[in-house]
Tab-separated table of C-alpha atoms and ligand atoms in Angstrom:
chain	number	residue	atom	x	y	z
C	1	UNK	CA	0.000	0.000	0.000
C	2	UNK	CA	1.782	3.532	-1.200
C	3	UNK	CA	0.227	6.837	1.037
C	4	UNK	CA	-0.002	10.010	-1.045
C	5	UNK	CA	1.065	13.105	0.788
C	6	UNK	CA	-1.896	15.000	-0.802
C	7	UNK	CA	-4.401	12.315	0.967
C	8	UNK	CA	-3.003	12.620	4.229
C	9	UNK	CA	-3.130	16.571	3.801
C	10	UNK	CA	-6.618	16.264	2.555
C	11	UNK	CA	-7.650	14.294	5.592
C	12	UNK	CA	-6.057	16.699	7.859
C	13	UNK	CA	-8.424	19.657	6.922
C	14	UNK	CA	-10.894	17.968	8.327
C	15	UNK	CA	-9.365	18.903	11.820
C	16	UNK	CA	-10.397	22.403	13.059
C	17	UNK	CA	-7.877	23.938	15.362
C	18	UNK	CA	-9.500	25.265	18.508
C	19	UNK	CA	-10.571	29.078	18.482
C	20	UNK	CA	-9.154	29.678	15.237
C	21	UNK	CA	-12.025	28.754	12.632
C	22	UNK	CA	-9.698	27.626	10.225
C	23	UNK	CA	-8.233	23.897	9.824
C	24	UNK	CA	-5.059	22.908	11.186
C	25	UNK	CA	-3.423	22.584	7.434
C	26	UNK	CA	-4.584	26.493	6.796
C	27	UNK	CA	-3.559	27.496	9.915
C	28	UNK	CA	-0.180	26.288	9.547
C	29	UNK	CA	0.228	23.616	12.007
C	30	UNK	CA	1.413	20.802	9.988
C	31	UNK	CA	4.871	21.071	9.425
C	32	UNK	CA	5.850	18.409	7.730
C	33	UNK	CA	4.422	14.784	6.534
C	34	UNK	CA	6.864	12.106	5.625
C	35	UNK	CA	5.419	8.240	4.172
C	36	UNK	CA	7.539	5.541	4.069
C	37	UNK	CA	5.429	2.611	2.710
C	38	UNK	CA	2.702	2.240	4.901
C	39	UNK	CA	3.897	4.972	7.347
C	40	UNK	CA	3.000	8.106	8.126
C	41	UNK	CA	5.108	10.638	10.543
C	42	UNK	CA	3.504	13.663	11.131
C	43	UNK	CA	5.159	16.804	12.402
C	44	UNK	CA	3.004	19.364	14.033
C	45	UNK	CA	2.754	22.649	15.929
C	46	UNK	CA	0.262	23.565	18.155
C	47	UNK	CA	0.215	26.605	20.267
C	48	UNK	CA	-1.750	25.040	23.590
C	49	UNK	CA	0.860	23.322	25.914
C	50	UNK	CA	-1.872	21.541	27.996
C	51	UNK	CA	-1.008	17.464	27.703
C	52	UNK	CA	-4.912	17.022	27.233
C	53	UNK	CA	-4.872	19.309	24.091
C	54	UNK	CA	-1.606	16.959	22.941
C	55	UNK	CA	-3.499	14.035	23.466
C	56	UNK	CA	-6.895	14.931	21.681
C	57	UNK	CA	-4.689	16.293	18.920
C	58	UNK	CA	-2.725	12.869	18.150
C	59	UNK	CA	-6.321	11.065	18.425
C	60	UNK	CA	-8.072	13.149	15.783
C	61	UNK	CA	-4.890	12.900	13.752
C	62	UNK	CA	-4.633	9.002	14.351
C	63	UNK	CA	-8.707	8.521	13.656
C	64	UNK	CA	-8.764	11.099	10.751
C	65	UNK	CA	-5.954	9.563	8.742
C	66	UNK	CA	-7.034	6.118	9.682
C	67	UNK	CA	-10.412	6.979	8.400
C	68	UNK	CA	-10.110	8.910	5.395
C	69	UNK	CA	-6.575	7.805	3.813
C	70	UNK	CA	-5.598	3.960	4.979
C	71	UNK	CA	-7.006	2.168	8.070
C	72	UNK	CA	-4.255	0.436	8.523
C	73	UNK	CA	-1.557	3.074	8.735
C	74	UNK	CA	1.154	3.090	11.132
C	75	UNK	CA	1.076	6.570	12.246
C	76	UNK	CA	3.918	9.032	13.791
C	77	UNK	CA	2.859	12.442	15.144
C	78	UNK	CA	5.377	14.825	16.434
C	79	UNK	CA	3.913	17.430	18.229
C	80	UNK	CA	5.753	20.642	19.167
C	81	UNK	CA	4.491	23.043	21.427
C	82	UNK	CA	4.872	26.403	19.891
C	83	UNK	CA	3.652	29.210	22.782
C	84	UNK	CA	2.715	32.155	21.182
C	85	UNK	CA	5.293	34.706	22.403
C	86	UNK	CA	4.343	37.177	24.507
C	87	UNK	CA	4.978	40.386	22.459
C	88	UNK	CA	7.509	42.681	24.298
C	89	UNK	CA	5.577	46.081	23.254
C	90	UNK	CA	2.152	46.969	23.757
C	91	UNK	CA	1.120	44.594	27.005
C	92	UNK	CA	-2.002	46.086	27.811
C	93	UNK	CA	-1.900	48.312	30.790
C	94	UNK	CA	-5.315	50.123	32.463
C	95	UNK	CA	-8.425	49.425	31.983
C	96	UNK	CA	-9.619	47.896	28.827
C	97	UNK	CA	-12.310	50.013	27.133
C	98	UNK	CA	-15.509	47.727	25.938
C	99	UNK	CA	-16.240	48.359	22.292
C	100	UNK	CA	-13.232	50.508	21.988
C	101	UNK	CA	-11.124	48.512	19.037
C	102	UNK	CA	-8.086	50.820	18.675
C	103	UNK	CA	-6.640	53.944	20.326
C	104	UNK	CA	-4.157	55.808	18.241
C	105	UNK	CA	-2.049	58.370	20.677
C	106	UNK	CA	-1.578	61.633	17.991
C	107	UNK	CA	1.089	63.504	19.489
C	108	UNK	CA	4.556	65.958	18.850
C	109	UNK	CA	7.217	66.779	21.135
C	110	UNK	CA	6.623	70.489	19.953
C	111	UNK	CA	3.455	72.658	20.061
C	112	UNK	CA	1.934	74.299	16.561
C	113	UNK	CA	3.159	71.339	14.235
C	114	UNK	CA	0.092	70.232	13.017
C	115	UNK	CA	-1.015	67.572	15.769
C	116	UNK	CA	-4.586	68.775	15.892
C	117	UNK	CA	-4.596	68.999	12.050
C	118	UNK	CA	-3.389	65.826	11.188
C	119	UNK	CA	-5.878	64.180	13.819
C	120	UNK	CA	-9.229	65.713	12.595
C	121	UNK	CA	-8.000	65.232	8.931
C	122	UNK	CA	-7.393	61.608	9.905
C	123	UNK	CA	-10.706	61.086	11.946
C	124	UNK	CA	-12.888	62.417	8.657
C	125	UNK	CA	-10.785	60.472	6.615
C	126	UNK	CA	-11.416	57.134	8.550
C	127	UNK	CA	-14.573	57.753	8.833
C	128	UNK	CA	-14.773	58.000	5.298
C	129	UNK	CA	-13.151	54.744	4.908
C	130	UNK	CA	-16.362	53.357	6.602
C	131	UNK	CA	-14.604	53.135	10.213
C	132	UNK	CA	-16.323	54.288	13.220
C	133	UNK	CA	-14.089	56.956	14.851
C	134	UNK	CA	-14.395	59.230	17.574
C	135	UNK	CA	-11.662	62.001	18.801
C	136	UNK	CA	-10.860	62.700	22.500
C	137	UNK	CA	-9.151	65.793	22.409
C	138	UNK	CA	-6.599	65.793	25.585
C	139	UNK	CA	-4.819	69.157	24.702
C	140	UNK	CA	-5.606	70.884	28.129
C	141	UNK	CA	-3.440	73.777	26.761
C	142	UNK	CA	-5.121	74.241	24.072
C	143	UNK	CA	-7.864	72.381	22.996
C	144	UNK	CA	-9.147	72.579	19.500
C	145	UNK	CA	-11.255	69.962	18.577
C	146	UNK	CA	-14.459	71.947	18.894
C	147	UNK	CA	-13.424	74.686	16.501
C	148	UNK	CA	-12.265	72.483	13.887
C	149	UNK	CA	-15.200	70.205	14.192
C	150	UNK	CA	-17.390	73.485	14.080
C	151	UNK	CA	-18.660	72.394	17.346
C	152	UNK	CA	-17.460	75.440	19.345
C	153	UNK	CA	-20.630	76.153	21.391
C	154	UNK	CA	-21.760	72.729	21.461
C	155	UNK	CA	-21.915	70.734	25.169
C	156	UNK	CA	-22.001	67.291	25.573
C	157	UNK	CA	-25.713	65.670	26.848
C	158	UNK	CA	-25.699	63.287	29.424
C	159	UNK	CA	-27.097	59.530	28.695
C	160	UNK	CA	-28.335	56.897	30.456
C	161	UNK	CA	-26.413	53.950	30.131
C	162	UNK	CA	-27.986	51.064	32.215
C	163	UNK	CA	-28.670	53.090	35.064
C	164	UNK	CA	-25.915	55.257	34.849
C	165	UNK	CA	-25.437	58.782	33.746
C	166	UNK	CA	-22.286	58.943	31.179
C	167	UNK	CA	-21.271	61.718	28.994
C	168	UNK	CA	-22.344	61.696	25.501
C	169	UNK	CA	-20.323	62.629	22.996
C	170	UNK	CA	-21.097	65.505	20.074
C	171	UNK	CA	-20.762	64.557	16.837
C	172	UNK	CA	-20.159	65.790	13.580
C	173	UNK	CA	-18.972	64.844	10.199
C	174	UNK	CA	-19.424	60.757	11.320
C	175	UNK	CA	-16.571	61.756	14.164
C	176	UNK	CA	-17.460	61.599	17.833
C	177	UNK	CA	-15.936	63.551	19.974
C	178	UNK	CA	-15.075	64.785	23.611
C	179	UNK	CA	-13.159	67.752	24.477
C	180	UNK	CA	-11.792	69.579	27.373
C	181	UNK	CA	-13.030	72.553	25.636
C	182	UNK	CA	-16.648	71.615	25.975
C	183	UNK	CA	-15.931	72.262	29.794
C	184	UNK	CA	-14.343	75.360	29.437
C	185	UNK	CA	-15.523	79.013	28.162
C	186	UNK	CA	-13.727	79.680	24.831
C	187	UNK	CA	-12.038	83.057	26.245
C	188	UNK	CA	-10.741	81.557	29.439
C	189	UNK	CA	-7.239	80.523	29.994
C	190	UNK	CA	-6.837	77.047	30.940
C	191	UNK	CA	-4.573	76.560	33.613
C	192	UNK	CA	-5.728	72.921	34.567
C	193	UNK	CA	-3.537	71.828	37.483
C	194	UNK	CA	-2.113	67.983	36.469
C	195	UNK	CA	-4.431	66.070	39.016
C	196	UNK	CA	-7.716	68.276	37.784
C	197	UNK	CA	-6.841	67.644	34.142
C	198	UNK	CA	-5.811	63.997	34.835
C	199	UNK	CA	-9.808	63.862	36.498
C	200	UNK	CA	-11.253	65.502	33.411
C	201	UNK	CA	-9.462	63.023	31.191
C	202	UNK	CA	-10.708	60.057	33.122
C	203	UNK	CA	-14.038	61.140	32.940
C	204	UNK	CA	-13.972	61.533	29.260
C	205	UNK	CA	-12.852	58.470	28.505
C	206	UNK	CA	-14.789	55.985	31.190
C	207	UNK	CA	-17.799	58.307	31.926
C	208	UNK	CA	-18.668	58.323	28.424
C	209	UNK	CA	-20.978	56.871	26.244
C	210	UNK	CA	-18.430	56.010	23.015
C	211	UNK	CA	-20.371	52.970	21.746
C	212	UNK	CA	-18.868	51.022	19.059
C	213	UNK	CA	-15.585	52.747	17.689
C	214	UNK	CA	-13.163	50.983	15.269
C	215	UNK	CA	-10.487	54.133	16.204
C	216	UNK	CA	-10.317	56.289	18.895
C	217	UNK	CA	-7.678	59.564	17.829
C	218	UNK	CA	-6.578	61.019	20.995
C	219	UNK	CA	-5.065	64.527	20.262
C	220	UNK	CA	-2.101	64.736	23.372
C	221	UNK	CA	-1.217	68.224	24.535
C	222	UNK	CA	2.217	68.783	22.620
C	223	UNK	CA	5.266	67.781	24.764
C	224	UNK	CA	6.161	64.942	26.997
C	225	UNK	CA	4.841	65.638	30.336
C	226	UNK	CA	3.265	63.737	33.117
C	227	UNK	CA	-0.179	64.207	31.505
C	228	UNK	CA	1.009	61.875	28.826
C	229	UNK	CA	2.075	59.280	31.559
C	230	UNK	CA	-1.136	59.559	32.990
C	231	UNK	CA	-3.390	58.820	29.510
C	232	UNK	CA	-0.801	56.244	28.449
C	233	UNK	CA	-1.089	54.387	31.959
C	234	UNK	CA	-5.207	54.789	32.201
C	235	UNK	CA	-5.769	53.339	29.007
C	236	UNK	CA	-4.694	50.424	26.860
C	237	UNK	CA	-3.253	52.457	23.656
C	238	UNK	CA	-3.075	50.506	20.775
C	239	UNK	CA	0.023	52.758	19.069
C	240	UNK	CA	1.432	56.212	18.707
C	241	UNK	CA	1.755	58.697	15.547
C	242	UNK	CA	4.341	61.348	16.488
C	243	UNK	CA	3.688	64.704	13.892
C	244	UNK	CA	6.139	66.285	13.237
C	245	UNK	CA	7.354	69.356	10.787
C	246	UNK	CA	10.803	68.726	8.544
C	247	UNK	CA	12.031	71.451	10.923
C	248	UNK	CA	15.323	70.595	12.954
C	249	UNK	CA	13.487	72.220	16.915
C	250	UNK	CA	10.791	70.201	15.569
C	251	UNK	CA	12.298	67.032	15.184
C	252	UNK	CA	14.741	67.283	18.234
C	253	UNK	CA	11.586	67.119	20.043
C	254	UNK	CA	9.905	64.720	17.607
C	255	UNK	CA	12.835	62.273	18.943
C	256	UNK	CA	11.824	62.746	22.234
C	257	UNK	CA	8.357	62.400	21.695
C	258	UNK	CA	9.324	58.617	20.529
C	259	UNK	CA	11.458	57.878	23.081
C	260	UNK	CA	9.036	58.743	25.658
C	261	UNK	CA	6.391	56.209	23.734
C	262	UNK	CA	9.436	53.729	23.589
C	263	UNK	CA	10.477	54.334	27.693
C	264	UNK	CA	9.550	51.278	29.617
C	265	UNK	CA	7.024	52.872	32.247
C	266	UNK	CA	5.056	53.397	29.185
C	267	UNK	CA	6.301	51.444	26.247
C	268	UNK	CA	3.292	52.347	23.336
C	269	UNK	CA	4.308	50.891	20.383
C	270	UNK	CA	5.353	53.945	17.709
C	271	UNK	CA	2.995	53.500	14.470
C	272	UNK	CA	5.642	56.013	13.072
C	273	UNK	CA	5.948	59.587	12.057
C	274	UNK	CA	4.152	62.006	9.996
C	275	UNK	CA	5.862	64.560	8.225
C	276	UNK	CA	3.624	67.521	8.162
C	277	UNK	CA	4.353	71.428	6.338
C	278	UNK	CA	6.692	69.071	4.094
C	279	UNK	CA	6.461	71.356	1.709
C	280	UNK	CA	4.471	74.205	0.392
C	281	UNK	CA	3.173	74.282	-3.180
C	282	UNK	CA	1.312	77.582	-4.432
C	283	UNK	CA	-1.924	77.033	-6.091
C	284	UNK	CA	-1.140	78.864	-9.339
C	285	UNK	CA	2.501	77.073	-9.764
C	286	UNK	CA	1.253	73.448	-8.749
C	287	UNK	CA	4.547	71.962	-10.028
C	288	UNK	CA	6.416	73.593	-7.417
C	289	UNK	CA	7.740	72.668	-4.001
C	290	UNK	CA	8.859	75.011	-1.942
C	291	UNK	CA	10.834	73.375	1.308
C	292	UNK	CA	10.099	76.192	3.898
C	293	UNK	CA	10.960	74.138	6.533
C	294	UNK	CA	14.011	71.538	5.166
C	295	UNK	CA	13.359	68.990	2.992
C	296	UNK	CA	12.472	65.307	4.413
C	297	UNK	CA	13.681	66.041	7.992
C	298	UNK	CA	10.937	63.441	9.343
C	299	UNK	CA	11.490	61.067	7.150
C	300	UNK	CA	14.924	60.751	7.646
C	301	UNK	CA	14.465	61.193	11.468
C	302	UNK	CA	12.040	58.040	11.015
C	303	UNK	CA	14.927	55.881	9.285
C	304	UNK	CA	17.151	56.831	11.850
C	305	UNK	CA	14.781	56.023	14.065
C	306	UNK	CA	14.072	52.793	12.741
C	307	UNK	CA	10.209	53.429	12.851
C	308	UNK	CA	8.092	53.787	9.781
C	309	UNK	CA	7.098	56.820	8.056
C	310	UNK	CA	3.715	57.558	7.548
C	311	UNK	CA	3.664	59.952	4.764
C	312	UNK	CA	4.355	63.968	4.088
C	313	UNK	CA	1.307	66.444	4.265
C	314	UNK	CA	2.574	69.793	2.328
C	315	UNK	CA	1.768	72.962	3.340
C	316	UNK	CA	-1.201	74.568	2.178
C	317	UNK	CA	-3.484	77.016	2.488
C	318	UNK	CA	-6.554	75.245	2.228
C	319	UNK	CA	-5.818	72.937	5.278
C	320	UNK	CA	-5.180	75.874	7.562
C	321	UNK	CA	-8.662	77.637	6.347
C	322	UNK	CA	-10.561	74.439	6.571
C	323	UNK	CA	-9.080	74.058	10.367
C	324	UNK	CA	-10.281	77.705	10.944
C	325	UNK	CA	-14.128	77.423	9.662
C	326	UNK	CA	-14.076	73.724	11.295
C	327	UNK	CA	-14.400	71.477	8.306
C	328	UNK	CA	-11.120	69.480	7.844
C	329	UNK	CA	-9.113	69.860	4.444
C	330	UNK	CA	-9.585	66.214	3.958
C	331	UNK	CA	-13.256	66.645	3.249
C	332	UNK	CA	-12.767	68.568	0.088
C	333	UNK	CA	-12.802	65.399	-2.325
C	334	UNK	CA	-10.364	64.863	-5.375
C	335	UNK	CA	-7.865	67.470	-4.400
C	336	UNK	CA	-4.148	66.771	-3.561
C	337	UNK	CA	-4.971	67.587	0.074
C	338	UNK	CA	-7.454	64.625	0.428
C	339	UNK	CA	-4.809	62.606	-1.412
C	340	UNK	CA	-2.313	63.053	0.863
C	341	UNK	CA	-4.119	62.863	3.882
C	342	UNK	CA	-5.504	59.328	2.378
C	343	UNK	CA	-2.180	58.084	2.103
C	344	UNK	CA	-1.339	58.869	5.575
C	345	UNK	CA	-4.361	57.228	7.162
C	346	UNK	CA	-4.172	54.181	4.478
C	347	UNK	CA	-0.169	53.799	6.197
C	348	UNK	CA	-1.194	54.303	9.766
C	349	UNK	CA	-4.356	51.601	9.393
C	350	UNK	CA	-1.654	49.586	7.816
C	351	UNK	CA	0.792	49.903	10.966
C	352	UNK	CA	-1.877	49.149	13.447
C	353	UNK	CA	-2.890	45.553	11.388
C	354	UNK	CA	0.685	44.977	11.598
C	355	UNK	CA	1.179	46.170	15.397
C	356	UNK	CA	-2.569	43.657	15.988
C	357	UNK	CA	-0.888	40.857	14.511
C	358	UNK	CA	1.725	40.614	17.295
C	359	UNK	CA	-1.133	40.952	20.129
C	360	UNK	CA	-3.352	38.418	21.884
C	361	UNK	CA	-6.635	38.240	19.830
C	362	UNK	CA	-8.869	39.750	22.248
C	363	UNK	CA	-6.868	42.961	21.527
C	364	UNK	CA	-6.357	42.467	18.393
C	365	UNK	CA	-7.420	44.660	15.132
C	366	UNK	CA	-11.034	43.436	13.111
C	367	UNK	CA	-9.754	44.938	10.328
C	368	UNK	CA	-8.390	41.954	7.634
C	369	UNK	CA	-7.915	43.331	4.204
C	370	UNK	CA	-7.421	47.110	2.290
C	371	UNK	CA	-8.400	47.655	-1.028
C	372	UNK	CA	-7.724	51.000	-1.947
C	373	UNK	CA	-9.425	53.661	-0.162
C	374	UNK	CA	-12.087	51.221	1.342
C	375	UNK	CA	-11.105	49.081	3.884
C	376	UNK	CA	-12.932	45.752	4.370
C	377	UNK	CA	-14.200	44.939	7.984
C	378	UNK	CA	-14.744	41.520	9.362
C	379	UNK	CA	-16.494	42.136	12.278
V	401	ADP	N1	-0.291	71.272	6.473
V	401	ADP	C1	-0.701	72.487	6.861
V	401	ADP	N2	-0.851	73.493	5.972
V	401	ADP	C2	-1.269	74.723	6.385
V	401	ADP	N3	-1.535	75.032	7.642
V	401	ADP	C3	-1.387	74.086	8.576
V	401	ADP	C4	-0.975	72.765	8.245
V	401	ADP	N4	-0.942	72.031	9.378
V	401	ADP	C5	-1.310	72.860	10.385
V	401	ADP	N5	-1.575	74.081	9.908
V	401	ADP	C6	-1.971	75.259	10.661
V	401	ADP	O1	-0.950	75.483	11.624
V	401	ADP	C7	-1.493	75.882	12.874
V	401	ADP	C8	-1.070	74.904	13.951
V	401	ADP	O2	-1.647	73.637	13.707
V	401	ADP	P1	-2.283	72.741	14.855
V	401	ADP	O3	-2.853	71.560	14.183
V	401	ADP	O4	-3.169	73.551	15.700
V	401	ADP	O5	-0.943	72.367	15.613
V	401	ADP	P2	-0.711	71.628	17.048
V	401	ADP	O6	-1.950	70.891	17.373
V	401	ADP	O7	0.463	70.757	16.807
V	401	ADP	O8	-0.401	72.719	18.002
V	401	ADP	C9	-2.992	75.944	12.666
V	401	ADP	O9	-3.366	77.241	12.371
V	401	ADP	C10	-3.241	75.051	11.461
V	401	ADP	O10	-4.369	75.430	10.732
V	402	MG	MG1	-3.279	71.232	18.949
């Protein structure tokens, strides 16, 4: 009696691995098959180290090739025990947030790069993708969420969530959003004192009503103060995007934005940098870059880095108007602003897959394939 390979494989689909949905030849456990007349040796992995799971393996391995390929077959199975490794970034610290898939960290070492640009033009352009999104602006310096959302006067209602009263956030453009500006008058100086902020912030993220949200932006107050240890410890951050202008005071602190991500009391996985002001291109000479501010300065800081780089925004009028009458640049469709700003988000969607596919599953990312502009959601 000769065994064909193909017949054993065959037979072996019929084996679901546990949790996974797929069959242990899809999922990559079988490592190797070997037939020497009327032998088969099977080598497998299988990532629970429990003896019980061993043993039910090898019988539904024994009974399935026995069954389906040659009941007489003398049968090997190696089985290797293959752990999956803890990842060394982005353990899951504070509280987890129910219904809350990913929370992207925007932030820049320096003030007046572009944070609060790049975050709203990112939350309309996920949304547009078809993601659920919602923004928590953090700046307590100087919050700016509700002007660019046009949402200056608005104030957040309260719901009631099974008995409890929880904040609900406003919304506009598909974006939710929460922001210490909707607790403070638009003329007043906000001089929040660390432990009031760090109160403010906790309400807005677990006394609110987010619902579902694919992302969650959260636009940090420029710098690298305690505030930022406090929101990175409170809440399980899925990655960081560090802004930053090609601008060498820019990307000194840029650096030290990443390394505080990267700094073991908080250790946030870096999604990578964004290069914004890149350049600056007038409308009637369209051919034209101007580098105001150096040329590729974030890029190269992200090589030297060694953390990928998201993608340059240039410098444009339109972007800073649209942040002024609160409807983000992105919006405008088929202009080179929306392009670039679809890039960016396309790269940082990308990174967080990629950061999900190192995580345990409950943490991980629903998001499985990107076609273009519109990203595909298994849910
Ligand atoms: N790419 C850009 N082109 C033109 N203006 C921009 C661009 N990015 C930001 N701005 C403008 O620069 C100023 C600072 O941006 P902002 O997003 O508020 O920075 P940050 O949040 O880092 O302090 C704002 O007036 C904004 O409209
Ligand atoms: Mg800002």
């Amino acid at each position: 009696m000769k065994i064909d390979k193909k017949e054993v494989l065959r037979a072996l689909e019929h084996i679901t691995v546990p949790g996974e949905g797929q069959n242990m030849v899809e999922s990559g456990a079988v490592k190797n098959i070997q037939i020497f007349g009327d032998e088969v040796e099977v080598d497998i992995t299988i990532s629970n180290p429990s003896l019980q799971a061993r043993k039910k393996t090898e019988v539904e391995i024994l009974k399935i090739i026995h069954r389906e390929v040659y009941e007489k077959a003398k049968i090997k199975i190696n089985i290797k025990v293959d752990a999956p490794a803890k990842p060394k970034t982005n353990e899951i610290k504070g509280k987890p947030l129910p219904g809350i898939q990913n929370i992207i960290a925007v932030a820049s070492g320096k003030g007046g790069v572009g944070k609060s640009t790049v975050t709203a033009n990112l939350a309309v352009t996920l949304a547009k993708m078809g993601f659920k999104v919602g923004v928590l602006d953090a700046d307590i310096y100087g919050p700016s969420m509700p002007i660019m959302f046009d949402v200056p006067m608005e104030k957040p209602l309260a719901v009631n969530v099974g008995g409890k009263s929880k904040m609900k956030p406003v919304e506009n453009y598909g974006v939710k959003l929460l922001s210490i500006g909707f607790f403070t008058q638009p003329d007043q100086a906000v001089i929040w004192r660390g432990p009031m902020a760090a109160k403010a912030l906790n309400q807005m993220i677990f006394d609110a009503h987010w619902g579902e949200l694919d992302f969650m932006l959260i636009d940090l107050p420029p710098g690298t103060g305690d505030i930022h240890l406090s929101i990175m410890q409170a809440m399980p951050v899925t990655g960081a995007v560090v802004v930053s202008t090609p601008q060498n005071v820019a990307l000194a602190d840029a650096r030290k934005g990443v390394a505080m991500f990267q700094q073991d009391s908080i250790n946030v996985p870096v999604l990578g940098i964004a290069e914004n002001m890149a350049y600056f291109t007038p409308e009637e000479l369209p051919d034209n870059k101007y580098y105001i501010f150096g040329k590729e300065g974030a890029k190269n800081l992200a090589e030297d880095l060694n953390v990928p780089f998201l993608g340059e925004i240039p410098l444009v009028q339109s972007i800073r108007e649209a942040g002024d009458i609160g409807r983000p640049a992105a919006m405008q469709t088929a202009t080179p602003v929306e392009e670039a700003f679809e890039n960016l988000t396309k790269n940082v969607v990308q990174e967080v897959v990629g950061r999900n596919k190192s995580l345990p599953p409950t943490e991980a990312i629903k998001i499985t394939t990107m076609a273009g502009c519109s990203v595909v959601k298994k849910k």
